[in-house]
Structure formats: C-alpha cells, structure tokens
mmCIF file of C-alpha atoms in Angstrom:
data_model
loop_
_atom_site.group_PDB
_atom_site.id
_atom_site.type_symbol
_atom_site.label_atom_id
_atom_site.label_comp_id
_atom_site.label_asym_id
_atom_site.label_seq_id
_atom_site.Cartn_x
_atom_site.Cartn_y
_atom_site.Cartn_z
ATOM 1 C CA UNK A 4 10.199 -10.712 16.021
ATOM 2 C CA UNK A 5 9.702 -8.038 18.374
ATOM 3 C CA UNK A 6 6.203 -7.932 19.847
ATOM 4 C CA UNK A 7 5.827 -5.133 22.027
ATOM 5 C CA UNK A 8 6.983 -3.120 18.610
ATOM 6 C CA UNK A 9 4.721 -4.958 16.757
ATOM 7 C CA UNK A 10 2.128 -3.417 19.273
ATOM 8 C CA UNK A 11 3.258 -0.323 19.511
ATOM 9 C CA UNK A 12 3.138 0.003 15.532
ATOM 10 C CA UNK A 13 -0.324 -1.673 15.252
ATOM 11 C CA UNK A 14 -1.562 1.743 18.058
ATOM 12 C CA UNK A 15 0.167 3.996 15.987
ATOM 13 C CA UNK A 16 -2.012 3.113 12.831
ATOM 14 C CA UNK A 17 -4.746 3.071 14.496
ATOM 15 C CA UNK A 18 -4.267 6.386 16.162
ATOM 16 C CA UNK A 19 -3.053 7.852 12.940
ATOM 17 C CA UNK A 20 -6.238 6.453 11.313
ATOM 18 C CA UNK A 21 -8.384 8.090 13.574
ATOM 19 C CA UNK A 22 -6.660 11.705 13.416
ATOM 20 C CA UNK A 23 -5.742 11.458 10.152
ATOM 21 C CA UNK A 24 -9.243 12.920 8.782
ATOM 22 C CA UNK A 25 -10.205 15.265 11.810
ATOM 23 C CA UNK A 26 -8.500 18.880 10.255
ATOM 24 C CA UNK A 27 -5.990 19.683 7.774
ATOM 25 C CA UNK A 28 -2.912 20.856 10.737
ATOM 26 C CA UNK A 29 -3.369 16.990 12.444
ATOM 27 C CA UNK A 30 -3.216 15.792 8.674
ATOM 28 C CA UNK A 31 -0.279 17.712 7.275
ATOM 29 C CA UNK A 32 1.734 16.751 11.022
ATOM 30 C CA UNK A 33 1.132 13.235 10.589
ATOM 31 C CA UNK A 34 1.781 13.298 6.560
ATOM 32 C CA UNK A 35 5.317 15.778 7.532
ATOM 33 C CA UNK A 36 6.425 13.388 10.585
ATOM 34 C CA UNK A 37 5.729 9.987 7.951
ATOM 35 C CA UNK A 38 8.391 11.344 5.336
ATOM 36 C CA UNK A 39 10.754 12.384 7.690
ATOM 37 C CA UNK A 40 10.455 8.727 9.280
ATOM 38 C CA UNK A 41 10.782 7.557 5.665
ATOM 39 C CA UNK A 42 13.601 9.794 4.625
ATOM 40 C CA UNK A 43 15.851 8.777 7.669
ATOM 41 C CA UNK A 44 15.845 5.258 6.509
ATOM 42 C CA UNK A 45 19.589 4.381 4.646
ATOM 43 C CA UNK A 46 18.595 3.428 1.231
ATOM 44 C CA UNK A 47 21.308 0.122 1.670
ATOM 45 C CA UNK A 48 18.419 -1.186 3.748
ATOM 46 C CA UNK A 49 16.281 -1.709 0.910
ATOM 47 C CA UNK A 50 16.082 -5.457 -0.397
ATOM 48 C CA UNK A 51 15.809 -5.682 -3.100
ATOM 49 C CA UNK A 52 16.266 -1.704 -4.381
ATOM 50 C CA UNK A 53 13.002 -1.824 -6.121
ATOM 51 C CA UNK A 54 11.329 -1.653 -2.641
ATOM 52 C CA UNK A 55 12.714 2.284 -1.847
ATOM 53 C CA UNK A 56 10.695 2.712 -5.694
ATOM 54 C CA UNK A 57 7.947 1.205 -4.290
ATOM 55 C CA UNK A 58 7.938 3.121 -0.915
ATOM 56 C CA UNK A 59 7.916 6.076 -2.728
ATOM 57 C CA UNK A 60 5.164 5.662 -4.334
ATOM 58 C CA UNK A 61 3.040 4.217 -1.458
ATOM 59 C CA UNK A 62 4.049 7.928 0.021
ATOM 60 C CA UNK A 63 3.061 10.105 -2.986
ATOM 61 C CA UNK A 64 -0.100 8.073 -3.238
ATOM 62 C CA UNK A 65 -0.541 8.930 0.200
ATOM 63 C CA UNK A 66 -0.100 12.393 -0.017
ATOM 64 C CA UNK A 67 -2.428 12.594 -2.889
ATOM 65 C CA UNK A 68 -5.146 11.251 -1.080
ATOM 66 C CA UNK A 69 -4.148 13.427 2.309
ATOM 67 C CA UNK A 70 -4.595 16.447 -0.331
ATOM 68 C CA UNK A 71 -7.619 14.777 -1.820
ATOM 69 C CA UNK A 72 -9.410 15.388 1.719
ATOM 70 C CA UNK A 73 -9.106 18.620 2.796
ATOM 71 C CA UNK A 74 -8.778 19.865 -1.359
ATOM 72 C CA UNK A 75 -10.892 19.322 -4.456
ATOM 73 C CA UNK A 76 -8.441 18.791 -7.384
ATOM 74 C CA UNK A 77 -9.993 17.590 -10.728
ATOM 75 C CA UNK A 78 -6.633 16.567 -11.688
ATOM 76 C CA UNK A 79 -5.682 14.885 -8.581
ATOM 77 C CA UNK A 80 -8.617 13.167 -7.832
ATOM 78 C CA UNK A 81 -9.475 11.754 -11.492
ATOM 79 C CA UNK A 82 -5.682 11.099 -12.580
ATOM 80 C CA UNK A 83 -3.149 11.289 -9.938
ATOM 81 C CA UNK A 84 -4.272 9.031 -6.998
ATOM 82 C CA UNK A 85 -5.932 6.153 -9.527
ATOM 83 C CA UNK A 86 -2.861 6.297 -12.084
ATOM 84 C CA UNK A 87 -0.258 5.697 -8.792
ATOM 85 C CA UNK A 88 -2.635 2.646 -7.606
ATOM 86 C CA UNK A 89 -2.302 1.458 -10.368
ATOM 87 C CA UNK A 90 1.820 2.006 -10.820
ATOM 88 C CA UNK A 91 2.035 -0.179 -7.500
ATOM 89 C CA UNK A 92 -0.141 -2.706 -8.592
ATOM 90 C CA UNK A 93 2.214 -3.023 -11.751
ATOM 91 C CA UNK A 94 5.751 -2.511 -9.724
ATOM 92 C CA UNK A 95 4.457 -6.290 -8.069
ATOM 93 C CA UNK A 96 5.812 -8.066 -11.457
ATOM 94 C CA UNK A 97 9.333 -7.032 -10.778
ATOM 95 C CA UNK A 98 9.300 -6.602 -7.325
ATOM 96 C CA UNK A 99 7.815 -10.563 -6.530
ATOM 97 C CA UNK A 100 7.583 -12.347 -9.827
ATOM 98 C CA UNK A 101 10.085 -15.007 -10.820
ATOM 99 C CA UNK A 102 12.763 -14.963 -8.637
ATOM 100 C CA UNK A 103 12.415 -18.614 -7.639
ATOM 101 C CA UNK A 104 12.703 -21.108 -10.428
ATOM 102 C CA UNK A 105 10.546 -23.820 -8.229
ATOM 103 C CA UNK A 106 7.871 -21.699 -8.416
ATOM 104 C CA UNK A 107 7.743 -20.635 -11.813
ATOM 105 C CA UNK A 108 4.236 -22.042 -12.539
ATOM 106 C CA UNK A 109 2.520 -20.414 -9.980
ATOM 107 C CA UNK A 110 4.203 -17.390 -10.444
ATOM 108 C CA UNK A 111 2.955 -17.625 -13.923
ATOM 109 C CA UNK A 112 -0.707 -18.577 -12.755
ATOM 110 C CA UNK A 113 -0.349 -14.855 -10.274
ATOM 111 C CA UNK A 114 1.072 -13.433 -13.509
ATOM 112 C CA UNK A 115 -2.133 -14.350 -15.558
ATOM 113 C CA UNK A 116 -4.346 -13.522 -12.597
ATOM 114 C CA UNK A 117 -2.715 -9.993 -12.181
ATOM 115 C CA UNK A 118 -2.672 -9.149 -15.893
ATOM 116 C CA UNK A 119 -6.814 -10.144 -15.532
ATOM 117 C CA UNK A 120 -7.051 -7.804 -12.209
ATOM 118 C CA UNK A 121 -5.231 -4.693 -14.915
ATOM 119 C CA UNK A 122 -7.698 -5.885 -17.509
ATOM 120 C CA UNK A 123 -11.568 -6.113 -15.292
ATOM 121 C CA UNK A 124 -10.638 -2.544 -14.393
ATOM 122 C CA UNK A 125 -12.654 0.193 -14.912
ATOM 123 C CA UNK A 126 -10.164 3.474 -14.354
ATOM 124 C CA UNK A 127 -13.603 5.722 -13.263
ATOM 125 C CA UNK A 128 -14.335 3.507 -10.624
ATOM 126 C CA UNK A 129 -10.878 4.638 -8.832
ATOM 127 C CA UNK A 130 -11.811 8.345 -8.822
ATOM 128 C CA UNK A 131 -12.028 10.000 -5.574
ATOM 129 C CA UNK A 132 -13.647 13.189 -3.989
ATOM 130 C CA UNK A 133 -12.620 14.319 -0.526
ATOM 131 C CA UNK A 134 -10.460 11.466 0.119
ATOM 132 C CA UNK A 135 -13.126 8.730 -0.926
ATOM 133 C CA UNK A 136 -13.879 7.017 -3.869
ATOM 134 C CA UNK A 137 -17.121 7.732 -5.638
ATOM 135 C CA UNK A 138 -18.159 4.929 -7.447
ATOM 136 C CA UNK A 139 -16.541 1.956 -5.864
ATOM 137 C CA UNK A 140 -16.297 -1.290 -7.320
ATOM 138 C CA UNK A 141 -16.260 -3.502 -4.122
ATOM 139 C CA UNK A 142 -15.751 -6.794 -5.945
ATOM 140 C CA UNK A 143 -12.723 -5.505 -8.286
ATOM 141 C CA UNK A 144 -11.450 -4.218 -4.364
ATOM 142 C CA UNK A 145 -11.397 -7.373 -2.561
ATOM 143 C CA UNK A 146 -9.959 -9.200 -5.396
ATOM 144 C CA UNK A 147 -7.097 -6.948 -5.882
ATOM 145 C CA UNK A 148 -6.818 -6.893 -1.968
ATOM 146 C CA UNK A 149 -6.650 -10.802 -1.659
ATOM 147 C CA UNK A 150 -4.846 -11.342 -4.732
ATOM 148 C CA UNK A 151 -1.877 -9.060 -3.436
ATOM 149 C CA UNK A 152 -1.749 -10.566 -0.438
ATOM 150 C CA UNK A 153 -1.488 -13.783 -1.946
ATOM 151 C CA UNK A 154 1.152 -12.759 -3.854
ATOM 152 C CA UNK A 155 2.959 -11.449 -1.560
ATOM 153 C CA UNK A 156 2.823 -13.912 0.987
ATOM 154 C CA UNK A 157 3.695 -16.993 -1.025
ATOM 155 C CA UNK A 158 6.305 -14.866 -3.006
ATOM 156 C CA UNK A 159 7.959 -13.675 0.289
ATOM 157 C CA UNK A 160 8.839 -10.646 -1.547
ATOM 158 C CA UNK A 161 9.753 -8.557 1.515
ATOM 159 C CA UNK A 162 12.319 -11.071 2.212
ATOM 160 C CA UNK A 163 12.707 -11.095 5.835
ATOM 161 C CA UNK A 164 10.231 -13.094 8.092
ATOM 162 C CA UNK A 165 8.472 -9.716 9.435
ATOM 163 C CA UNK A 166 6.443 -10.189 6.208
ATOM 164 C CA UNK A 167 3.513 -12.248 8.597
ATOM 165 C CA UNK A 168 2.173 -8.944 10.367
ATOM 166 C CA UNK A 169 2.934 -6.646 7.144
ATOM 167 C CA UNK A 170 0.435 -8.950 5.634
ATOM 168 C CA UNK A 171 -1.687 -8.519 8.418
ATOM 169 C CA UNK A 172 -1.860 -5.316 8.314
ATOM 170 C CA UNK A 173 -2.904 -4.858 5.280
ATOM 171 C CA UNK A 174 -6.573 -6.293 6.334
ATOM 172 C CA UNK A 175 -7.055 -3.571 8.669
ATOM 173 C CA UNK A 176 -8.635 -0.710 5.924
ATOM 174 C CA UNK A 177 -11.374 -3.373 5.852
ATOM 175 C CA UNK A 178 -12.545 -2.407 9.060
ATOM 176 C CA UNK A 179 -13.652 1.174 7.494
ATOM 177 C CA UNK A 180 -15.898 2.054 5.264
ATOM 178 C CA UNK A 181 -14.704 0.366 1.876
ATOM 179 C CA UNK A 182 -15.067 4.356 0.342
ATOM 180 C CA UNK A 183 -12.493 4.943 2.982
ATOM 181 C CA UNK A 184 -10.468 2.105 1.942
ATOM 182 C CA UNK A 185 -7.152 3.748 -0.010
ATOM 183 C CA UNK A 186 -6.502 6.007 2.729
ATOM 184 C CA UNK A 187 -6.065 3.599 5.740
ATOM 185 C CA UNK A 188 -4.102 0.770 3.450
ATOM 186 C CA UNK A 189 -1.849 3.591 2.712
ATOM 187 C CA UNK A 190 -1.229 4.976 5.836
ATOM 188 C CA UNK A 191 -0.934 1.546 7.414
ATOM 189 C CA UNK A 192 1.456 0.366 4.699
ATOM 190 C CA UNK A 193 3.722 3.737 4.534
ATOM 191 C CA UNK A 194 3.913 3.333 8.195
ATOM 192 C CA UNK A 195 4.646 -0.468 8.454
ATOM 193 C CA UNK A 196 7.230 -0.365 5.870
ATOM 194 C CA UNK A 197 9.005 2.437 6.961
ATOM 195 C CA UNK A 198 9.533 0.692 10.290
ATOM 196 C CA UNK A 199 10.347 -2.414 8.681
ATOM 197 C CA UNK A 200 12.772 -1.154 6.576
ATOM 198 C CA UNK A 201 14.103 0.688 8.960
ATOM 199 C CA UNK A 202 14.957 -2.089 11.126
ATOM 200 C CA UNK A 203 12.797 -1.532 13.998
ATOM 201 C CA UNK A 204 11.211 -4.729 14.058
ATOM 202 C CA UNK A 205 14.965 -6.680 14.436
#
C-alpha cells in the first residue's frame, strides 16, 4: 500500500470538502475535474463489473446533491438524491452478498439486517434543501453507516487489500455536521474509488 498516496488522497478530500460549498464555479470545477478522473478509468479495472454500476451512481448522487446546493429543485431534492441513496444501499446485495459459501450465515444475518435498515426507513427523512437534509433521522444514519461498513469490511467486497483506508474513509462525513453528512461521504467515496480503481494506490 502506498502511503504517501494514501496521504495525498486523504488532503485532497479534505480540501475538496472545504471548497466544495464556498460558490457554485469552485463546485462545478471540482464536480467537472471528478468525472473526468472517473471517466479515464478503463472499465476492465472494475472487479467485479457491478462496481463501474455502482460508481456511477455514487457520481450522479453526487451531482444531485452539488445541484441541490447552489439550486432548489422540488424534484431533485424530494426524489432524486433519496431514491439514488437508496439504489446504492440496494446494489450492496449483489455487489457483497454470497459470494463465499463459508460465510453464508452471516451473510444471511447482513441480509436480514439490511432488508430491516430498507424497512425502519422513513423516505421524508432523506429529503434535502440546499445540499442538507431537513429532517434527519440520526439513529436510522449511523446504523446504515456502521452496518455498511460492516458489510463491507467482512465481505471484502472491493477485493483488493486497499479496502482498510476505503473503509476509513468513509468515517470522515462524521466529522461535519450530520445535515451535511451525504455530501462529504460522497465526495470522499467518488474520490477514493476513483483512485482505487484506477490503480493509484498499487
């Protein structure tokens, strides 16, 4: 594992995180220069395929909530951004779930606990204005957070061992403002991946 890119990845999220919300231009640069970074990746390094799917969506969620900031967009805010959370919370099951026989209990355990996670959700409570939701439900949040990351982890689902600081990584929104939240995981996450998947970190 490479640590000085490591580094240099964990300053570019958090400079990213701080810009990203100061005007639309520094927004729309940092949203242009992410797909570009993401388009240049060869869609053979994907493993397995259903990870480029997943990308994608990380990036149009992203966008949505970039748009969500400096816009207000009944549609986007109320349907767009909290239908693709959801979409990525779903594309877990065939992305990690029962791919290893030995673990087919727990797997079916996550499966259970996921399925709960779709359930205890209230679809208002992911609505957003300017970027942030509105009516948070901070409980249903950490769950989902620490539930993923679980899953994840134990799973190995990114199948390469730069998984550890991916994971990582994904703790860092906590350090905002939980309203905040979906815009740094995203950013964080479009940003790790696409350097993971783009073989930076080998």
């Amino acid at each position: 594992m490479n640590k000085d890119m490591i580094m240099s990845t964990s300053l570019i999220v958090i400079l990213s995180s701080i810009f990203i919300k100061k005007n639309k231009e520094i927004s729309s640069a940092i949203l242009f220069f992410l797909w570009v970074l993401f388009l240049m990746i060869p869609y053979k390094n994907f493993k397995p395929k259903m990870w480029y799917i997943k990308m994608i969506l990380l990036y149009a969620g992203l966008t949505a909530v970039v748009y969500s900031i400096w816009n207000k967009n009944d549609i986007n805010d109320n349907y767009i951004i909290p239908i693709l959370f959801l979409i990525n919370i779903i594309i877990v099951f065939p992305i990690c779930l029962f791919k290893n026989r030995k673990i087919f209990w727990r797997d079916l355990l996550k499966c259970i606990m996921l399925i709960y996670l779709l359930y205890s959700l209230d679809f208002n409570k992911l609505r957003m204005r300017g970027g942030k939701f509105v009516n948070l439900d901070e409980k249903w949040l950490y769950f989902h957070l620490f539930l993923l990351l679980f899953i994840y982890y134990d799973n190995n689902c990114i199948s390469n061992e730069k998984s550890v600081p991916i994971m990582l990584i994904s703790l860092y929104p906590l350090l905002f403002p939980l309203n905040d939240f979906l815009i740094h995981r995203l950013l964080s996450l479009c940003i790790v991946g696409s350097m993971n998947w783009y073989k930076l970190y080998n």
